[in-house]
């Protein structure tokens, strides 16, 4: 396996917000997830009960897709996307799915899996990677706060704690001020899903 430069594929020190795709059986799955990089160790934490968790336990593979589409982040936060939005590949007899619109992706093998009562933590070993686009993106406060709002929305759905809704509503002002059309559309979609666009 050739060396994969993680920085080139958008995985930097800290928590990297990617859309993770998995495949088991006949249907691919996508969900936003943080890929943790500490020094050169990569980790992922998956909560029990999710499709991603089940697929990783079955296949020991996941793909980190670098995506700058805020609407896709919202859609994959709250539900399934159409199978036509994936490509499915086979390598050495193992199947994996990727997002067609990802700027780039890396296939990881999940190793050293440790389970708790709520989640699993796995080390990630890069196997394959592909660069589809090499477009540099500047930091957009609207996009960043949209991603943060997706995280808070999942926590709100689980806990119903109003502090998460207050944060989402506060962030929506900045998204609408600093974001482009896609970020604004994504925030509207997120608020619609939460029943807050009245």
Short mmCIF file of C-alpha atoms in Angstrom, two decimals:
data_model
loop_
_atom_site.label_atom_id
_atom_site.label_comp_id
_atom_site.label_asym_id
_atom_site.label_seq_id
_atom_site.Cartn_x
_atom_site.Cartn_y
_atom_site.Cartn_z
CA UNK A 1 0.00 0.00 0.00
CA UNK A 2 1.34 3.42 -0.95
CA UNK A 3 1.76 6.05 1.73
CA UNK A 4 -1.31 8.30 2.00
CA UNK A 5 -0.58 11.89 3.03
CA UNK A 6 -3.48 12.63 5.37
CA UNK A 7 -3.04 16.42 5.09
CA UNK A 8 -3.48 16.24 1.31
CA UNK A 9 -6.80 14.46 1.83
CA UNK A 10 -8.08 17.03 4.33
CA UNK A 11 -7.50 15.10 7.56
CA UNK A 12 -5.64 17.42 9.91
CA UNK A 13 -4.81 17.44 13.62
CA UNK A 14 -8.00 17.52 15.74
CA UNK A 15 -11.53 16.42 14.84
CA UNK A 16 -12.25 16.44 11.12
CA UNK A 17 -15.91 16.64 10.12
CA UNK A 18 -16.40 14.24 7.22
CA UNK A 19 -19.27 12.25 5.80
CA UNK A 20 -18.51 8.61 6.55
CA UNK A 21 -19.85 5.97 4.19
CA UNK A 22 -20.19 2.28 4.96
CA UNK A 23 -21.51 -0.70 3.04
CA UNK A 24 -22.95 -4.01 4.16
CA UNK A 25 -25.39 -6.22 2.33
CA UNK A 26 -26.87 -4.33 -0.60
CA UNK A 27 -27.28 -0.76 0.59
CA UNK A 28 -24.67 1.95 1.20
CA UNK A 29 -25.02 4.31 4.15
CA UNK A 30 -23.77 7.84 4.83
CA UNK A 31 -23.57 9.86 8.05
CA UNK A 32 -21.57 12.87 9.24
CA UNK A 33 -18.84 11.87 11.65
CA UNK A 34 -15.71 13.23 13.27
CA UNK A 35 -12.44 11.56 12.27
CA UNK A 36 -10.02 12.23 15.13
CA UNK A 37 -6.34 12.77 14.35
CA UNK A 38 -3.95 13.04 17.27
CA UNK A 39 -0.35 13.16 16.10
CA UNK A 40 -0.47 10.48 13.42
CA UNK A 41 -3.01 8.25 15.14
CA UNK A 42 -6.51 8.18 13.67
CA UNK A 43 -9.62 7.23 15.64
CA UNK A 44 -13.36 7.18 15.19
CA UNK A 45 -16.12 6.92 17.82
CA UNK A 46 -19.39 5.32 16.70
CA UNK A 47 -22.50 5.20 18.83
CA UNK A 48 -24.41 1.95 19.20
CA UNK A 49 -27.71 1.70 17.40
CA UNK A 50 -26.55 3.52 14.27
CA UNK A 51 -26.29 1.93 10.82
CA UNK A 52 -22.66 3.05 10.66
CA UNK A 53 -21.94 1.17 13.89
CA UNK A 54 -23.62 -2.02 12.59
CA UNK A 55 -21.82 -1.85 9.23
CA UNK A 56 -18.41 -1.28 10.82
CA UNK A 57 -18.92 -4.18 13.21
CA UNK A 58 -19.79 -6.39 10.22
CA UNK A 59 -17.20 -5.22 7.68
CA UNK A 60 -14.46 -3.42 9.65
CA UNK A 61 -14.32 -0.77 6.89
CA UNK A 62 -15.41 2.84 6.53
CA UNK A 63 -14.73 5.61 4.05
CA UNK A 64 -14.09 9.23 5.08
CA UNK A 65 -15.46 11.52 2.34
CA UNK A 66 -14.34 15.17 2.22
CA UNK A 67 -17.45 17.14 1.30
CA UNK A 68 -18.16 20.89 1.22
CA UNK A 69 -21.86 20.54 0.42
CA UNK A 70 -23.79 21.83 3.45
CA UNK A 71 -27.12 20.47 2.18
CA UNK A 72 -25.61 16.97 1.97
CA UNK A 73 -24.41 17.28 5.58
CA UNK A 74 -27.97 18.06 6.71
CA UNK A 75 -29.54 15.33 4.56
CA UNK A 76 -27.15 12.66 5.87
CA UNK A 77 -27.62 13.87 9.46
CA UNK A 78 -31.35 13.18 9.42
CA UNK A 79 -31.87 10.31 7.03
CA UNK A 80 -30.81 8.16 4.15
CA UNK A 81 -29.78 9.48 0.77
CA UNK A 82 -30.51 7.77 -2.53
CA UNK A 83 -28.32 4.86 -3.60
CA UNK A 84 -27.64 6.74 -6.87
CA UNK A 85 -25.52 9.25 -4.90
CA UNK A 86 -22.95 6.54 -4.12
CA UNK A 87 -20.37 4.61 -6.06
CA UNK A 88 -19.65 1.10 -4.81
CA UNK A 89 -16.23 -0.46 -5.39
CA UNK A 90 -14.72 -3.86 -4.74
CA UNK A 91 -11.07 -4.30 -3.80
CA UNK A 92 -9.51 -7.60 -2.76
CA UNK A 93 -13.00 -9.06 -2.38
CA UNK A 94 -14.18 -6.32 -0.01
CA UNK A 95 -16.93 -3.85 -0.91
CA UNK A 96 -16.98 -0.17 0.06
CA UNK A 97 -19.13 2.81 -0.88
CA UNK A 98 -18.10 6.42 -1.53
CA UNK A 99 -20.01 9.60 -2.24
CA UNK A 100 -19.98 10.52 -5.92
CA UNK A 101 -19.73 14.22 -5.06
CA UNK A 102 -16.86 13.93 -2.55
CA UNK A 103 -13.82 16.06 -3.26
CA UNK A 104 -11.70 13.13 -2.13
CA UNK A 105 -12.02 10.01 0.00
CA UNK A 106 -9.96 7.57 2.03
CA UNK A 107 -10.91 3.96 2.78
CA UNK A 108 -9.98 2.93 6.32
CA UNK A 109 -9.79 -0.43 7.99
CA UNK A 110 -11.10 -0.28 11.56
CA UNK A 111 -8.68 -1.98 13.97
CA UNK A 112 -8.23 -2.32 17.73
CA UNK A 113 -11.96 -1.90 18.30
CA UNK A 114 -12.87 -1.14 21.91
CA UNK A 115 -16.50 -1.17 23.01
CA UNK A 116 -18.23 0.67 25.85
CA UNK A 117 -21.87 0.47 26.85
CA UNK A 118 -22.69 3.34 24.45
CA UNK A 119 -20.15 3.27 21.64
CA UNK A 120 -17.11 1.79 20.01
CA UNK A 121 -13.76 3.42 19.43
CA UNK A 122 -11.61 2.11 16.60
CA UNK A 123 -8.19 2.96 15.24
CA UNK A 124 -8.19 3.72 11.53
CA UNK A 125 -5.64 2.32 9.08
CA UNK A 126 -5.71 3.94 5.61
CA UNK A 127 -5.99 1.45 2.74
CA UNK A 128 -6.89 3.40 -0.43
CA UNK A 129 -7.51 7.02 -1.37
CA UNK A 130 -8.72 9.01 -4.35
CA UNK A 131 -8.62 12.73 -5.13
CA UNK A 132 -11.57 13.83 -7.29
CA UNK A 133 -11.06 17.59 -6.99
CA UNK A 134 -8.13 19.57 -5.69
CA UNK A 135 -9.92 22.87 -5.12
CA UNK A 136 -8.75 24.92 -2.16
CA UNK A 137 -11.58 26.29 -0.03
CA UNK A 138 -11.36 29.27 2.26
CA UNK A 139 -12.88 29.16 5.74
CA UNK A 140 -16.56 30.09 5.67
CA UNK A 141 -18.12 30.87 9.05
CA UNK A 142 -21.56 29.99 7.71
CA UNK A 143 -20.47 26.51 6.63
CA UNK A 144 -18.65 25.86 9.90
CA UNK A 145 -21.65 26.91 12.00
CA UNK A 146 -23.96 24.83 9.82
CA UNK A 147 -21.85 21.75 10.65
CA UNK A 148 -21.93 22.69 14.36
CA UNK A 149 -25.72 23.09 14.10
CA UNK A 150 -26.01 19.54 12.69
CA UNK A 151 -24.10 18.22 15.70
CA UNK A 152 -26.36 20.15 18.08
CA UNK A 153 -29.46 18.98 16.19
CA UNK A 154 -28.59 15.32 16.76
CA UNK A 155 -28.02 16.05 20.45
CA UNK A 156 -31.33 17.94 20.63
CA UNK A 157 -33.21 15.01 19.06
CA UNK A 158 -31.77 12.64 21.66
CA UNK A 159 -32.05 14.84 24.78
CA UNK A 160 -34.70 17.47 23.89
CA UNK A 161 -32.50 19.91 25.84
CA UNK A 162 -33.47 23.43 24.72
CA UNK A 163 -29.88 24.71 25.08
CA UNK A 164 -29.08 22.97 21.77
CA UNK A 165 -32.02 24.64 20.04
CA UNK A 166 -30.94 28.04 21.39
CA UNK A 167 -27.45 27.50 19.94
CA UNK A 168 -28.85 26.42 16.55
CA UNK A 169 -31.06 29.51 16.37
CA UNK A 170 -28.15 31.76 17.34
CA UNK A 171 -25.93 30.14 14.69
CA UNK A 172 -28.61 30.47 12.02
CA UNK A 173 -28.18 34.26 12.03
CA UNK A 174 -24.48 33.95 11.21
CA UNK A 175 -25.15 31.25 8.61
CA UNK A 176 -27.61 33.58 6.88
CA UNK A 177 -25.15 36.50 7.10
CA UNK A 178 -21.91 34.74 6.13
CA UNK A 179 -23.01 31.68 4.18
CA UNK A 180 -23.76 31.32 0.52
CA UNK A 181 -26.95 29.99 -1.06
CA UNK A 182 -26.10 26.39 -0.16
CA UNK A 183 -25.45 27.15 3.51
CA UNK A 184 -28.69 29.15 3.76
CA UNK A 185 -30.67 26.37 2.08
CA UNK A 186 -29.08 23.79 4.40
CA UNK A 187 -29.95 25.81 7.51
CA UNK A 188 -33.53 26.17 6.31
CA UNK A 189 -33.69 22.39 5.76
CA UNK A 190 -32.29 21.74 9.24
CA UNK A 191 -34.77 24.12 10.90
CA UNK A 192 -37.62 22.59 8.89
CA UNK A 193 -36.63 19.14 10.11
CA UNK A 194 -36.63 20.38 13.72
CA UNK A 195 -40.03 22.07 13.23
CA UNK A 196 -38.59 25.55 13.83
CA UNK A 197 -39.40 27.21 10.47
CA UNK A 198 -42.84 28.54 11.09
#
